[in-house]
PDB file of C-alpha atoms in Angstrom:
ATOM      1  CA  MET A1070     -30.020 -44.462 -18.710  1.00  0.00           C
ATOM      2  CA  GLN A1071     -26.483 -44.670 -17.388  1.00  0.00           C
ATOM      3  CA  THR A1072     -25.779 -47.799 -15.361  1.00  0.00           C
ATOM      4  CA  ARG A1073     -23.416 -48.805 -12.579  1.00  0.00           C
ATOM      5  CA  HIS A1074     -22.360 -52.165 -11.175  1.00  0.00           C
ATOM      6  CA  LEU A1075     -23.026 -52.828  -7.485  1.00  0.00           C
ATOM      7  CA  GLY A1076     -20.147 -54.893  -6.237  1.00  0.00           C
ATOM      8  CA  ARG A1077     -17.961 -57.405  -8.049  1.00  0.00           C
ATOM      9  CA  ASN A1078     -20.804 -59.898  -8.309  1.00  0.00           C
ATOM     10  CA  GLY A1079     -23.839 -57.693  -7.715  1.00  0.00           C
ATOM     11  CA  PRO A1080     -26.515 -56.351 -10.042  1.00  0.00           C
ATOM     12  CA  VAL A1081     -26.152 -53.705 -12.732  1.00  0.00           C
ATOM     13  CA  VAL A1082     -28.497 -50.848 -11.863  1.00  0.00           C
ATOM     14  CA  SER A1083     -29.401 -47.362 -13.056  1.00  0.00           C
ATOM     15  CA  ALA A1084     -26.874 -44.726 -11.970  1.00  0.00           C
ATOM     16  CA  LEU A1085     -29.623 -43.097  -9.898  1.00  0.00           C
ATOM     17  CA  GLY A1086     -32.139 -45.158  -7.991  1.00  0.00           C
ATOM     18  CA  LEU A1087     -35.379 -44.164  -6.276  1.00  0.00           C
ATOM     19  CA  GLY A1088     -35.779 -44.170  -2.497  1.00  0.00           C
ATOM     20  CA  CYS A1089     -39.419 -44.868  -1.666  1.00  0.00           C
ATOM     21  CA  MET A1090     -39.462 -44.317   2.122  1.00  0.00           C
ATOM     22  CA  GLY A1091     -41.117 -40.893   2.062  1.00  0.00           C
ATOM     23  CA  MET A1092     -44.083 -42.284   0.164  1.00  0.00           C
ATOM     24  CA  SER A1093     -45.292 -43.884   3.402  1.00  0.00           C
ATOM     25  CA  GLU A1094     -43.746 -42.209   6.442  1.00  0.00           C
ATOM     26  CA  PHE A1095     -41.359 -39.753   8.103  1.00  0.00           C
ATOM     27  CA  TYR A1096     -41.740 -36.741   5.789  1.00  0.00           C
ATOM     28  CA  GLY A1097     -45.417 -35.981   6.298  1.00  0.00           C
ATOM     29  CA  GLN A1098     -48.391 -37.308   4.382  1.00  0.00           C
ATOM     30  CA  ALA A1099     -47.792 -38.271   0.741  1.00  0.00           C
ATOM     31  CA  ASP A1100     -50.328 -38.678  -2.051  1.00  0.00           C
ATOM     32  CA  GLN A1101     -50.275 -42.418  -2.734  1.00  0.00           C
ATOM     33  CA  ALA A1102     -51.621 -42.052  -6.262  1.00  0.00           C
ATOM     34  CA  GLU A1103     -48.878 -39.552  -7.102  1.00  0.00           C
ATOM     35  CA  SER A1104     -46.331 -41.857  -5.467  1.00  0.00           C
ATOM     36  CA  VAL A1105     -47.393 -44.710  -7.732  1.00  0.00           C
ATOM     37  CA  ARG A1106     -47.218 -42.374 -10.740  1.00  0.00           C
ATOM     38  CA  THR A1107     -43.705 -41.423  -9.656  1.00  0.00           C
ATOM     39  CA  ILE A1108     -42.615 -45.068  -9.562  1.00  0.00           C
ATOM     40  CA  HIS A1109     -44.180 -45.703 -12.970  1.00  0.00           C
ATOM     41  CA  ARG A1110     -42.514 -42.613 -14.455  1.00  0.00           C
ATOM     42  CA  ALA A1111     -39.180 -43.676 -12.984  1.00  0.00           C
ATOM     43  CA  ILE A1112     -39.469 -47.028 -14.744  1.00  0.00           C
ATOM     44  CA  GLU A1113     -40.387 -45.262 -18.006  1.00  0.00           C
ATOM     45  CA  LEU A1114     -37.252 -43.124 -17.709  1.00  0.00           C
ATOM     46  CA  GLY A1115     -34.985 -46.106 -17.129  1.00  0.00           C
ATOM     47  CA  VAL A1116     -34.614 -46.159 -13.350  1.00  0.00           C
ATOM     48  CA  THR A1117     -34.123 -49.756 -12.276  1.00  0.00           C
ATOM     49  CA  LEU A1118     -33.119 -49.618  -8.576  1.00  0.00           C
ATOM     50  CA  PHE A1119     -36.075 -49.167  -6.213  1.00  0.00           C
ATOM     51  CA  ASP A1120     -35.427 -49.063  -2.482  1.00  0.00           C
ATOM     52  CA  THR A1121     -37.832 -49.795   0.359  1.00  0.00           C
ATOM     53  CA  ALA A1122     -37.750 -51.473   3.811  1.00  0.00           C
ATOM     54  CA  ASP A1123     -40.098 -53.436   6.010  1.00  0.00           C
ATOM     55  CA  MET A1124     -40.079 -50.720   8.682  1.00  0.00           C
ATOM     56  CA  TYR A1125     -41.208 -47.864   6.402  1.00  0.00           C
ATOM     57  CA  GLY A1126     -44.824 -47.316   7.354  1.00  0.00           C
ATOM     58  CA  GLN A1127     -44.601 -50.594   9.277  1.00  0.00           C
ATOM     59  CA  GLY A1128     -44.879 -52.561   6.048  1.00  0.00           C
ATOM     60  CA  ALA A1129     -47.076 -50.121   4.146  1.00  0.00           C
ATOM     61  CA  ASN A1130     -44.231 -48.961   1.913  1.00  0.00           C
ATOM     62  CA  GLU A1131     -43.458 -52.461   0.702  1.00  0.00           C
ATOM     63  CA  THR A1132     -47.141 -52.958  -0.048  1.00  0.00           C
ATOM     64  CA  LEU A1133     -47.244 -49.692  -2.006  1.00  0.00           C
ATOM     65  CA  VAL A1134     -44.097 -50.524  -3.975  1.00  0.00           C
ATOM     66  CA  GLY A1135     -45.364 -54.028  -4.652  1.00  0.00           C
ATOM     67  CA  ARG A1136     -48.609 -52.660  -6.044  1.00  0.00           C
ATOM     68  CA  ALA A1137     -46.767 -50.132  -8.221  1.00  0.00           C
ATOM     69  CA  ILE A1138     -44.365 -52.655  -9.762  1.00  0.00           C
ATOM     70  CA  ALA A1139     -47.001 -55.297 -10.504  1.00  0.00           C
ATOM     71  CA  GLY A1140     -46.596 -56.292 -14.134  1.00  0.00           C
ATOM     72  CA  LYS A1141     -43.222 -54.522 -14.318  1.00  0.00           C
ATOM     73  CA  ARG A1142     -41.157 -56.852 -12.159  1.00  0.00           C
ATOM     74  CA  ASP A1143     -38.699 -57.803 -14.893  1.00  0.00           C
ATOM     75  CA  GLN A1144     -37.760 -54.148 -15.452  1.00  0.00           C
ATOM     76  CA  ILE A1145     -36.437 -53.419 -11.969  1.00  0.00           C
ATOM     77  CA  VAL A1146     -33.927 -54.341  -9.280  1.00  0.00           C
ATOM     78  CA  LEU A1147     -35.941 -54.507  -6.063  1.00  0.00           C
ATOM     79  CA  ALA A1148     -34.172 -53.741  -2.785  1.00  0.00           C
ATOM     80  CA  THR A1149     -35.620 -53.984   0.703  1.00  0.00           C
ATOM     81  CA  LYS A1150     -34.306 -54.245   4.250  1.00  0.00           C
ATOM     82  CA  PHE A1151     -34.956 -55.972   7.560  1.00  0.00           C
ATOM     83  CA  GLY A1152     -33.670 -55.513  11.082  1.00  0.00           C
ATOM     84  CA  PHE A1153     -35.663 -52.778  12.766  1.00  0.00           C
ATOM     85  CA  VAL A1154     -38.468 -54.095  14.955  1.00  0.00           C
ATOM     86  CA  ARG A1155     -41.180 -51.587  15.775  1.00  0.00           C
ATOM     87  CA  SER A1156     -44.015 -51.594  18.254  1.00  0.00           C
ATOM     88  CA  GLU A1157     -47.149 -49.503  18.723  1.00  0.00           C
ATOM     89  CA  ASP A1158     -44.871 -46.756  20.006  1.00  0.00           C
ATOM     90  CA  PRO A1159     -43.786 -45.018  16.750  1.00  0.00           C
ATOM     91  CA  THR A1160     -40.502 -43.923  18.340  1.00  0.00           C
ATOM     92  CA  SER A1161     -39.542 -47.436  19.455  1.00  0.00           C
ATOM     93  CA  ARG A1162     -36.651 -49.037  17.553  1.00  0.00           C
ATOM     94  CA  ALA A1163     -35.293 -52.459  18.436  1.00  0.00           C
ATOM     95  CA  ILE A1164     -32.834 -54.269  16.169  1.00  0.00           C
ATOM     96  CA  ASP A1165     -32.963 -58.007  15.517  1.00  0.00           C
ATOM     97  CA  GLY A1166     -30.421 -59.819  13.372  1.00  0.00           C
ATOM     98  CA  SER A1167     -31.062 -63.300  14.708  1.00  0.00           C
ATOM     99  CA  PRO A1168     -31.269 -66.059  12.089  1.00  0.00           C
ATOM    100  CA  ALA A1169     -34.878 -66.852  12.995  1.00  0.00           C
ATOM    101  CA  TYR A1170     -35.877 -63.223  12.531  1.00  0.00           C
ATOM    102  CA  VAL A1171     -34.013 -62.994   9.209  1.00  0.00           C
ATOM    103  CA  ARG A1172     -36.162 -65.812   7.832  1.00  0.00           C
ATOM    104  CA  THR A1173     -39.413 -64.469   9.283  1.00  0.00           C
ATOM    105  CA  ALA A1174     -38.776 -60.935   8.036  1.00  0.00           C
ATOM    106  CA  CYS A1175     -37.931 -62.102   4.526  1.00  0.00           C
ATOM    107  CA  GLU A1176     -41.125 -64.136   4.185  1.00  0.00           C
ATOM    108  CA  ALA A1177     -43.179 -61.149   5.352  1.00  0.00           C
ATOM    109  CA  SER A1178     -41.468 -58.816   2.870  1.00  0.00           C
ATOM    110  CA  LEU A1179     -42.023 -61.232  -0.002  1.00  0.00           C
ATOM    111  CA  ARG A1180     -45.736 -61.344   0.806  1.00  0.00           C
ATOM    112  CA  ARG A1181     -46.107 -57.568   1.028  1.00  0.00           C
ATOM    113  CA  LEU A1182     -44.111 -56.961  -2.141  1.00  0.00           C
ATOM    114  CA  GLY A1183     -46.003 -59.676  -4.006  1.00  0.00           C
ATOM    115  CA  VAL A1184     -42.812 -61.174  -5.453  1.00  0.00           C
ATOM    116  CA  GLU A1185     -41.023 -64.499  -5.290  1.00  0.00           C
ATOM    117  CA  THR A1186     -37.504 -63.096  -5.020  1.00  0.00           C
ATOM    118  CA  ILE A1187     -35.893 -59.958  -3.573  1.00  0.00           C
ATOM    119  CA  ASP A1188     -33.019 -58.746  -5.737  1.00  0.00           C
ATOM    120  CA  LEU A1189     -31.035 -57.003  -2.983  1.00  0.00           C
ATOM    121  CA  TYR A1190     -31.719 -57.759   0.673  1.00  0.00           C
ATOM    122  CA  TYR A1191     -30.094 -55.538   3.293  1.00  0.00           C
ATOM    123  CA  GLN A1192     -29.667 -55.806   7.018  1.00  0.00           C
ATOM    124  CA  HIS A1193     -30.969 -52.338   7.933  1.00  0.00           C
ATOM    125  CA  ARG A1194     -28.758 -51.938  10.996  1.00  0.00           C
ATOM    126  CA  VAL A1195     -26.213 -54.257  12.565  1.00  0.00           C
ATOM    127  CA  ASP A1196     -27.530 -56.074  15.633  1.00  0.00           C
ATOM    128  CA  PRO A1197     -24.916 -55.855  18.421  1.00  0.00           C
ATOM    129  CA  LYS A1198     -26.473 -58.891  20.126  1.00  0.00           C
ATOM    130  CA  THR A1199     -25.996 -61.217  17.141  1.00  0.00           C
ATOM    131  CA  PRO A1200     -22.615 -61.941  15.527  1.00  0.00           C
ATOM    132  CA  ILE A1201     -22.665 -60.644  11.971  1.00  0.00           C
ATOM    133  CA  GLU A1202     -21.518 -64.076  10.794  1.00  0.00           C
ATOM    134  CA  GLU A1203     -24.776 -65.585  12.068  1.00  0.00           C
ATOM    135  CA  THR A1204     -26.941 -62.893  10.470  1.00  0.00           C
ATOM    136  CA  VAL A1205     -25.214 -63.086   7.096  1.00  0.00           C
ATOM    137  CA  GLY A1206     -25.189 -66.861   7.289  1.00  0.00           C
ATOM    138  CA  ALA A1207     -28.984 -66.833   7.560  1.00  0.00           C
ATOM    139  CA  MET A1208     -29.186 -64.306   4.723  1.00  0.00           C
ATOM    140  CA  ALA A1209     -26.994 -66.595   2.606  1.00  0.00           C
ATOM    141  CA  GLU A1210     -29.463 -69.413   3.198  1.00  0.00           C
ATOM    142  CA  LEU A1211     -32.118 -67.197   1.618  1.00  0.00           C
ATOM    143  CA  VAL A1212     -29.916 -66.853  -1.462  1.00  0.00           C
ATOM    144  CA  ARG A1213     -29.536 -70.608  -1.697  1.00  0.00           C
ATOM    145  CA  ALA A1214     -33.311 -71.003  -1.334  1.00  0.00           C
ATOM    146  CA  GLY A1215     -33.909 -68.600  -4.238  1.00  0.00           C
ATOM    147  CA  LYS A1216     -35.719 -66.050  -2.092  1.00  0.00           C
ATOM    148  CA  VAL A1217     -32.942 -63.432  -2.385  1.00  0.00           C
ATOM    149  CA  ARG A1218     -30.397 -62.750  -5.145  1.00  0.00           C
ATOM    150  CA  HIS A1219     -27.836 -60.422  -3.533  1.00  0.00           C
ATOM    151  CA  LEU A1220     -26.981 -59.357   0.012  1.00  0.00           C
ATOM    152  CA  GLY A1221     -26.332 -55.915   1.455  1.00  0.00           C
ATOM    153  CA  LEU A1222     -25.693 -54.161   4.750  1.00  0.00           C
ATOM    154  CA  SER A1223     -26.644 -50.674   5.877  1.00  0.00           C
ATOM    155  CA  GLU A1224     -24.580 -48.352   8.082  1.00  0.00           C
ATOM    156  CA  ALA A1225     -22.003 -51.051   8.822  1.00  0.00           C
ATOM    157  CA  GLY A1226     -18.416 -50.258   9.784  1.00  0.00           C
ATOM    158  CA  PRO A1227     -15.231 -51.554   8.109  1.00  0.00           C
ATOM    159  CA  GLU A1228     -14.614 -54.488  10.454  1.00  0.00           C
ATOM    160  CA  THR A1229     -18.223 -55.669  10.142  1.00  0.00           C
ATOM    161  CA  LEU A1230     -17.935 -55.479   6.347  1.00  0.00           C
ATOM    162  CA  ARG A1231     -14.832 -57.666   6.438  1.00  0.00           C
ATOM    163  CA  ARG A1232     -16.434 -60.259   8.704  1.00  0.00           C
ATOM    164  CA  ALA A1233     -19.659 -60.303   6.677  1.00  0.00           C
ATOM    165  CA  SER A1234     -17.768 -60.709   3.396  1.00  0.00           C
ATOM    166  CA  SER A1235     -15.962 -63.749   4.785  1.00  0.00           C
ATOM    167  CA  VAL A1236     -19.340 -65.520   5.022  1.00  0.00           C
ATOM    168  CA  HIS A1237     -20.966 -64.474   1.728  1.00  0.00           C
ATOM    169  CA  PRO A1238     -20.273 -61.828  -0.943  1.00  0.00           C
ATOM    170  CA  ILE A1239     -21.805 -58.480  -0.033  1.00  0.00           C
ATOM    171  CA  ALA A1240     -23.025 -56.633  -3.125  1.00  0.00           C
ATOM    172  CA  ALA A1241     -23.713 -53.257  -1.549  1.00  0.00           C
ATOM    173  CA  LEU A1242     -23.403 -51.140   1.532  1.00  0.00           C
ATOM    174  CA  GLN A1243     -26.134 -48.552   1.947  1.00  0.00           C
ATOM    175  CA  SER A1244     -25.218 -45.556   4.087  1.00  0.00           C
ATOM    176  CA  GLU A1245     -25.837 -41.833   4.148  1.00  0.00           C
ATOM    177  CA  TRP A1246     -23.505 -39.814   1.911  1.00  0.00           C
ATOM    178  CA  SER A1247     -23.986 -36.266   0.733  1.00  0.00           C
ATOM    179  CA  LEU A1248     -22.323 -32.869   0.728  1.00  0.00           C
ATOM    180  CA  TRP A1249     -23.249 -32.485   4.391  1.00  0.00           C
ATOM    181  CA  THR A1250     -22.699 -36.099   5.512  1.00  0.00           C
ATOM    182  CA  ARG A1251     -19.186 -37.249   4.692  1.00  0.00           C
ATOM    183  CA  ASP A1252     -18.903 -40.104   7.216  1.00  0.00           C
ATOM    184  CA  PRO A1253     -18.243 -42.840   4.604  1.00  0.00           C
ATOM    185  CA  GLU A1254     -14.977 -41.114   3.707  1.00  0.00           C
ATOM    186  CA  ASP A1255     -13.497 -42.134   7.077  1.00  0.00           C
ATOM    187  CA  GLY A1256     -12.582 -45.675   6.079  1.00  0.00           C
ATOM    188  CA  VAL A1257     -15.910 -47.112   4.943  1.00  0.00           C
ATOM    189  CA  ILE A1258     -15.759 -46.346   1.214  1.00  0.00           C
ATOM    190  CA  GLN A1259     -12.117 -47.425   1.160  1.00  0.00           C
ATOM    191  CA  THR A1260     -13.075 -50.783   2.708  1.00  0.00           C
ATOM    192  CA  CYS A1261     -15.938 -51.214   0.242  1.00  0.00           C
ATOM    193  CA  ARG A1262     -13.536 -50.735  -2.649  1.00  0.00           C
ATOM    194  CA  GLU A1263     -11.002 -53.122  -1.182  1.00  0.00           C
ATOM    195  CA  LEU A1264     -13.679 -55.818  -0.809  1.00  0.00           C
ATOM    196  CA  GLY A1265     -15.507 -55.125  -4.088  1.00  0.00           C
ATOM    197  CA  ILE A1266     -18.676 -53.833  -2.435  1.00  0.00           C
ATOM    198  CA  GLY A1267     -20.821 -51.237  -4.201  1.00  0.00           C
ATOM    199  CA  PHE A1268     -22.038 -48.168  -2.325  1.00  0.00           C
ATOM    200  CA  VAL A1269     -25.671 -47.013  -2.294  1.00  0.00           C
ATOM    201  CA  ALA A1270     -25.946 -43.453  -0.970  1.00  0.00           C
ATOM    202  CA  TYR A1271     -29.174 -42.682   0.827  1.00  0.00           C
ATOM    203  CA  ALA A1272     -30.278 -39.137   1.698  1.00  0.00           C
ATOM    204  CA  PRO A1273     -27.966 -37.682  -0.996  1.00  0.00           C
ATOM    205  CA  LEU A1274     -30.003 -34.465  -0.809  1.00  0.00           C
ATOM    206  CA  GLY A1275     -29.561 -34.111   2.942  1.00  0.00           C
ATOM    207  CA  ARG A1276     -33.159 -35.184   3.622  1.00  0.00           C
ATOM    208  CA  GLY A1277     -34.329 -32.487   1.237  1.00  0.00           C
ATOM    209  CA  PHE A1278     -32.315 -29.718   2.871  1.00  0.00           C
ATOM    210  CA  LEU A1279     -29.801 -29.422   0.030  1.00  0.00           C
ATOM    211  CA  THR A1280     -32.597 -28.606  -2.418  1.00  0.00           C
ATOM    212  CA  GLY A1281     -32.856 -25.175  -0.804  1.00  0.00           C
ATOM    213  CA  GLY A1282     -36.558 -25.688  -0.249  1.00  0.00           C
ATOM    214  CA  ILE A1283     -36.462 -25.855   3.562  1.00  0.00           C
ATOM    215  CA  ARG A1284     -35.761 -22.609   5.413  1.00  0.00           C
ATOM    216  CA  SER A1285     -37.462 -23.389   8.713  1.00  0.00           C
ATOM    217  CA  ALA A1286     -38.505 -26.556  10.496  1.00  0.00           C
ATOM    218  CA  ALA A1287     -41.797 -24.802  11.218  1.00  0.00           C
ATOM    219  CA  THR A1288     -42.755 -25.178   7.552  1.00  0.00           C
ATOM    220  CA  LEU A1289     -42.572 -28.972   7.804  1.00  0.00           C
ATOM    221  CA  ALA A1290     -45.646 -31.079   8.500  1.00  0.00           C
ATOM    222  CA  ALA A1291     -46.446 -31.696  12.153  1.00  0.00           C
ATOM    223  CA  ASP A1292     -45.578 -35.397  11.787  1.00  0.00           C
ATOM    224  CA  ASP A1293     -42.399 -34.809   9.773  1.00  0.00           C
ATOM    225  CA  TYR A1294     -39.541 -36.454  11.652  1.00  0.00           C
ATOM    226  CA  ARG A1295     -37.110 -33.730  10.523  1.00  0.00           C
ATOM    227  CA  ARG A1296     -38.678 -31.390  13.078  1.00  0.00           C
ATOM    228  CA  ALA A1297     -36.775 -33.383  15.710  1.00  0.00           C
ATOM    229  CA  ASN A1298     -33.604 -33.845  13.680  1.00  0.00           C
ATOM    230  CA  PRO A1299     -30.692 -31.881  15.203  1.00  0.00           C
ATOM    231  CA  ARG A1300     -29.626 -30.458  11.845  1.00  0.00           C
ATOM    232  CA  PHE A1301     -32.974 -28.785  11.348  1.00  0.00           C
ATOM    233  CA  GLN A1302     -33.075 -27.061  14.732  1.00  0.00           C
ATOM    234  CA  GLY A1303     -31.978 -23.742  16.229  1.00  0.00           C
ATOM    235  CA  ASP A1304     -28.452 -22.517  15.636  1.00  0.00           C
ATOM    236  CA  ASN A1305     -27.665 -25.699  13.709  1.00  0.00           C
ATOM    237  CA  LEU A1306     -30.299 -24.767  11.155  1.00  0.00           C
ATOM    238  CA  ASP A1307     -28.874 -21.261  10.792  1.00  0.00           C
ATOM    239  CA  THR A1308     -25.385 -22.632  10.176  1.00  0.00           C
ATOM    240  CA  ASN A1309     -26.637 -25.208   7.699  1.00  0.00           C
ATOM    241  CA  LEU A1310     -28.664 -22.636   5.800  1.00  0.00           C
ATOM    242  CA  ARG A1311     -25.446 -20.763   5.066  1.00  0.00           C
ATOM    243  CA  LEU A1312     -24.048 -23.958   3.537  1.00  0.00           C
ATOM    244  CA  VAL A1313     -27.134 -24.355   1.362  1.00  0.00           C
ATOM    245  CA  GLU A1314     -26.890 -20.754   0.224  1.00  0.00           C
ATOM    246  CA  ALA A1315     -23.338 -21.448  -0.953  1.00  0.00           C
ATOM    247  CA  VAL A1316     -24.596 -24.479  -2.912  1.00  0.00           C
ATOM    248  CA  GLU A1317     -27.337 -22.322  -4.431  1.00  0.00           C
ATOM    249  CA  ARG A1318     -24.815 -19.747  -5.635  1.00  0.00           C
ATOM    250  CA  ILE A1319     -22.667 -22.398  -7.317  1.00  0.00           C
ATOM    251  CA  ALA A1320     -25.744 -24.038  -8.863  1.00  0.00           C
ATOM    252  CA  ALA A1321     -26.871 -20.714 -10.296  1.00  0.00           C
ATOM    253  CA  ARG A1322     -23.508 -20.300 -12.018  1.00  0.00           C
ATOM    254  CA  LYS A1323     -23.689 -23.860 -13.347  1.00  0.00           C
ATOM    255  CA  GLY A1324     -27.230 -23.328 -14.661  1.00  0.00           C
ATOM    256  CA  CYS A1325     -28.711 -26.136 -12.585  1.00  0.00           C
ATOM    257  CA  THR A1326     -30.764 -26.548  -9.437  1.00  0.00           C
ATOM    258  CA  PRO A1327     -29.146 -27.066  -6.010  1.00  0.00           C
ATOM    259  CA  ALA A1328     -30.578 -30.597  -5.961  1.00  0.00           C
ATOM    260  CA  GLN A1329     -28.957 -31.441  -9.284  1.00  0.00           C
ATOM    261  CA  LEU A1330     -25.629 -30.052  -8.104  1.00  0.00           C
ATOM    262  CA  ALA A1331     -25.786 -32.039  -4.849  1.00  0.00           C
ATOM    263  CA  LEU A1332     -26.595 -35.257  -6.728  1.00  0.00           C
ATOM    264  CA  ALA A1333     -23.866 -34.653  -9.304  1.00  0.00           C
ATOM    265  CA  TRP A1334     -21.393 -34.299  -6.428  1.00  0.00           C
ATOM    266  CA  VAL A1335     -22.364 -37.750  -5.066  1.00  0.00           C
ATOM    267  CA  LEU A1336     -22.292 -39.284  -8.550  1.00  0.00           C
ATOM    268  CA  ALA A1337     -18.770 -37.911  -8.983  1.00  0.00           C
ATOM    269  CA  ARG A1338     -17.534 -39.850  -5.930  1.00  0.00           C
ATOM    270  CA  GLY A1339     -17.008 -42.900  -8.158  1.00  0.00           C
ATOM    271  CA  ASP A1340     -18.623 -45.295 -10.612  1.00  0.00           C
ATOM    272  CA  ASP A1341     -19.293 -47.682  -7.733  1.00  0.00           C
ATOM    273  CA  VAL A1342     -21.608 -45.158  -5.997  1.00  0.00           C
ATOM    274  CA  VAL A1343     -25.359 -45.106  -6.687  1.00  0.00           C
ATOM    275  CA  PRO A1344     -27.409 -42.365  -5.016  1.00  0.00           C
ATOM    276  CA  ILE A1345     -31.069 -43.113  -4.244  1.00  0.00           C
ATOM    277  CA  PRO A1346     -32.783 -39.740  -3.760  1.00  0.00           C
ATOM    278  CA  GLY A1347     -36.323 -40.071  -2.512  1.00  0.00           C
ATOM    279  CA  THR A1348     -39.279 -38.176  -3.850  1.00  0.00           C
ATOM    280  CA  THR A1349     -43.039 -38.544  -4.037  1.00  0.00           C
ATOM    281  CA  LYS A1350     -43.531 -36.277  -7.056  1.00  0.00           C
ATOM    282  CA  VAL A1351     -42.976 -36.858 -10.763  1.00  0.00           C
ATOM    283  CA  ARG A1352     -41.582 -33.364 -11.365  1.00  0.00           C
ATOM    284  CA  ARG A1353     -38.947 -33.803  -8.640  1.00  0.00           C
ATOM    285  CA  LEU A1354     -38.019 -37.214 -10.025  1.00  0.00           C
ATOM    286  CA  GLU A1355     -37.431 -35.684 -13.446  1.00  0.00           C
ATOM    287  CA  GLU A1356     -35.400 -32.846 -11.918  1.00  0.00           C
ATOM    288  CA  ASN A1357     -33.233 -35.347 -10.038  1.00  0.00           C
ATOM    289  CA  LEU A1358     -32.592 -37.509 -13.102  1.00  0.00           C
ATOM    290  CA  ALA A1359     -31.333 -34.470 -15.019  1.00  0.00           C
ATOM    291  CA  ALA A1360     -28.359 -34.500 -12.632  1.00  0.00           C
ATOM    292  CA  LEU A1361     -27.004 -37.394 -14.684  1.00  0.00           C
ATOM    293  CA  GLU A1362     -26.253 -34.939 -17.485  1.00  0.00           C
ATOM    294  CA  LEU A1363     -24.381 -32.522 -15.221  1.00  0.00           C
ATOM    295  CA  ARG A1364     -20.612 -32.855 -15.354  1.00  0.00           C
ATOM    296  CA  LEU A1365     -18.456 -31.488 -12.557  1.00  0.00           C
ATOM    297  CA  ASP A1366     -14.789 -30.891 -13.284  1.00  0.00           C
ATOM    298  CA  GLU A1367     -12.001 -30.664 -10.718  1.00  0.00           C
ATOM    299  CA  ALA A1368     -12.526 -26.917 -10.346  1.00  0.00           C
ATOM    300  CA  ASP A1369     -16.230 -27.445  -9.609  1.00  0.00           C
ATOM    301  CA  LEU A1370     -15.511 -30.161  -7.068  1.00  0.00           C
ATOM    302  CA  GLY A1371     -12.868 -28.041  -5.395  1.00  0.00           C
ATOM    303  CA  GLU A1372     -15.259 -25.103  -5.159  1.00  0.00           C
ATOM    304  CA  LEU A1373     -17.892 -27.307  -3.553  1.00  0.00           C
ATOM    305  CA  ASP A1374     -15.386 -28.720  -1.077  1.00  0.00           C
ATOM    306  CA  ARG A1375     -14.446 -25.209  -0.039  1.00  0.00           C
ATOM    307  CA  ALA A1376     -18.083 -24.091   0.193  1.00  0.00           C
ATOM    308  CA  VAL A1377     -19.212 -27.177   2.140  1.00  0.00           C
ATOM    309  CA  PRO A1378     -16.066 -28.673   3.655  1.00  0.00           C
ATOM    310  CA  LYS A1379     -16.104 -32.060   5.327  1.00  0.00           C
ATOM    311  CA  GLY A1380     -17.562 -31.716   8.824  1.00  0.00           C
ATOM    312  CA  ALA A1381     -19.158 -28.330   8.129  1.00  0.00           C
ATOM    313  CA  ALA A1382     -22.739 -29.406   8.790  1.00  0.00           C
ATOM    314  CA  ALA A1383     -23.920 -28.475  12.278  1.00  0.00           C
ATOM    315  CA  GLY A1384     -25.648 -31.117  14.381  1.00  0.00           C
ATOM    316  CA  THR A1385     -25.625 -34.895  14.331  1.00  0.00           C
ATOM    317  CA  ARG A1386     -27.441 -36.561  11.465  1.00  0.00           C
ATOM    318  CA  TYR A1387     -29.820 -38.414  13.771  1.00  0.00           C
ATOM    319  CA  ALA A1388     -31.125 -37.798  17.267  1.00  0.00           C
ATOM    320  CA  GLU A1389     -28.796 -39.114  19.970  1.00  0.00           C
ATOM    321  CA  ALA A1390     -30.768 -42.325  20.523  1.00  0.00           C
ATOM    322  CA  MET A1391     -30.179 -43.397  16.917  1.00  0.00           C
ATOM    323  CA  MET A1392     -26.533 -42.413  16.574  1.00  0.00           C
ATOM    324  CA  GLY A1393     -25.337 -45.509  18.410  1.00  0.00           C
ATOM    325  CA  SER A1394     -26.639 -47.789  15.674  1.00  0.00           C
ATOM    326  CA  LEU A1395     -24.374 -46.255  12.998  1.00  0.00           C
ATOM    327  CA  ALA A1396     -21.062 -47.616  11.679  1.00  0.00           C
ATOM    328  CA  ARG A1397     -21.179 -50.739  13.838  1.00  0.00           C
TER     329      ARG A1397
END
């Protein structure tokens, strides 16, 4: 397994990680037994970075991951997140970065995961009500207490990264980055490199869209959140399908799948970038990992940039209510 270093002082992890969110929520019902098999197979194949969060399935995902890694703890780098506060309303999303909540959330995650220490602990979204210095200060206390090894932020902007890093080293920023989401290229990745922060790319397959397997939102499960995602709707979908068809044509010439091509593109962004594609199936995991053997030269990268230029994707990447929590 190829490895990459997250940040100047962060952990060494597999070049591809595994996002576990879809095993519990958002993309329809998943087979939990198959999800556990997928985690076990990932470990067998050398994947070390496993990503979850306390809000996925309202804690259920951490419980699932904790059960799957039991007896294998020393083989993995375990990442989870705090910050979103949910209620009985599944669409409700509050954000809390207060020091008291940081401590409470961490203790709850440790219990669900069944571990004594979290390797990489992220603030899931920046809380505009709490200065980032206070949030990261509380997270740093968790490091000193031995409950957390490394700190991360998710969807934070350049100025927040600078302020956070002045309090405690930040090992990784986790944000969306893919062929159809190029936001990090507008100052964020440059700031990460200046500060020595690794980059963990979530949704590197465009929430499954870049695999070519989604042609209509109507084929998604009734409870699949992508049905309400602007990029999967109406004229936006039609425009985005043309982008996927271009990726499919290039993949066919390269002798790979569209998913492998999309992952290879993210991997080629730099040795400090670690994509964490999510899947609930062993066969998809194995397909994704084969992207590590795919080499893209400058001609390939140029062709992809012309086929899916920056800003080409139609529609915002979240519904309007969620867009305000990005790049704070």
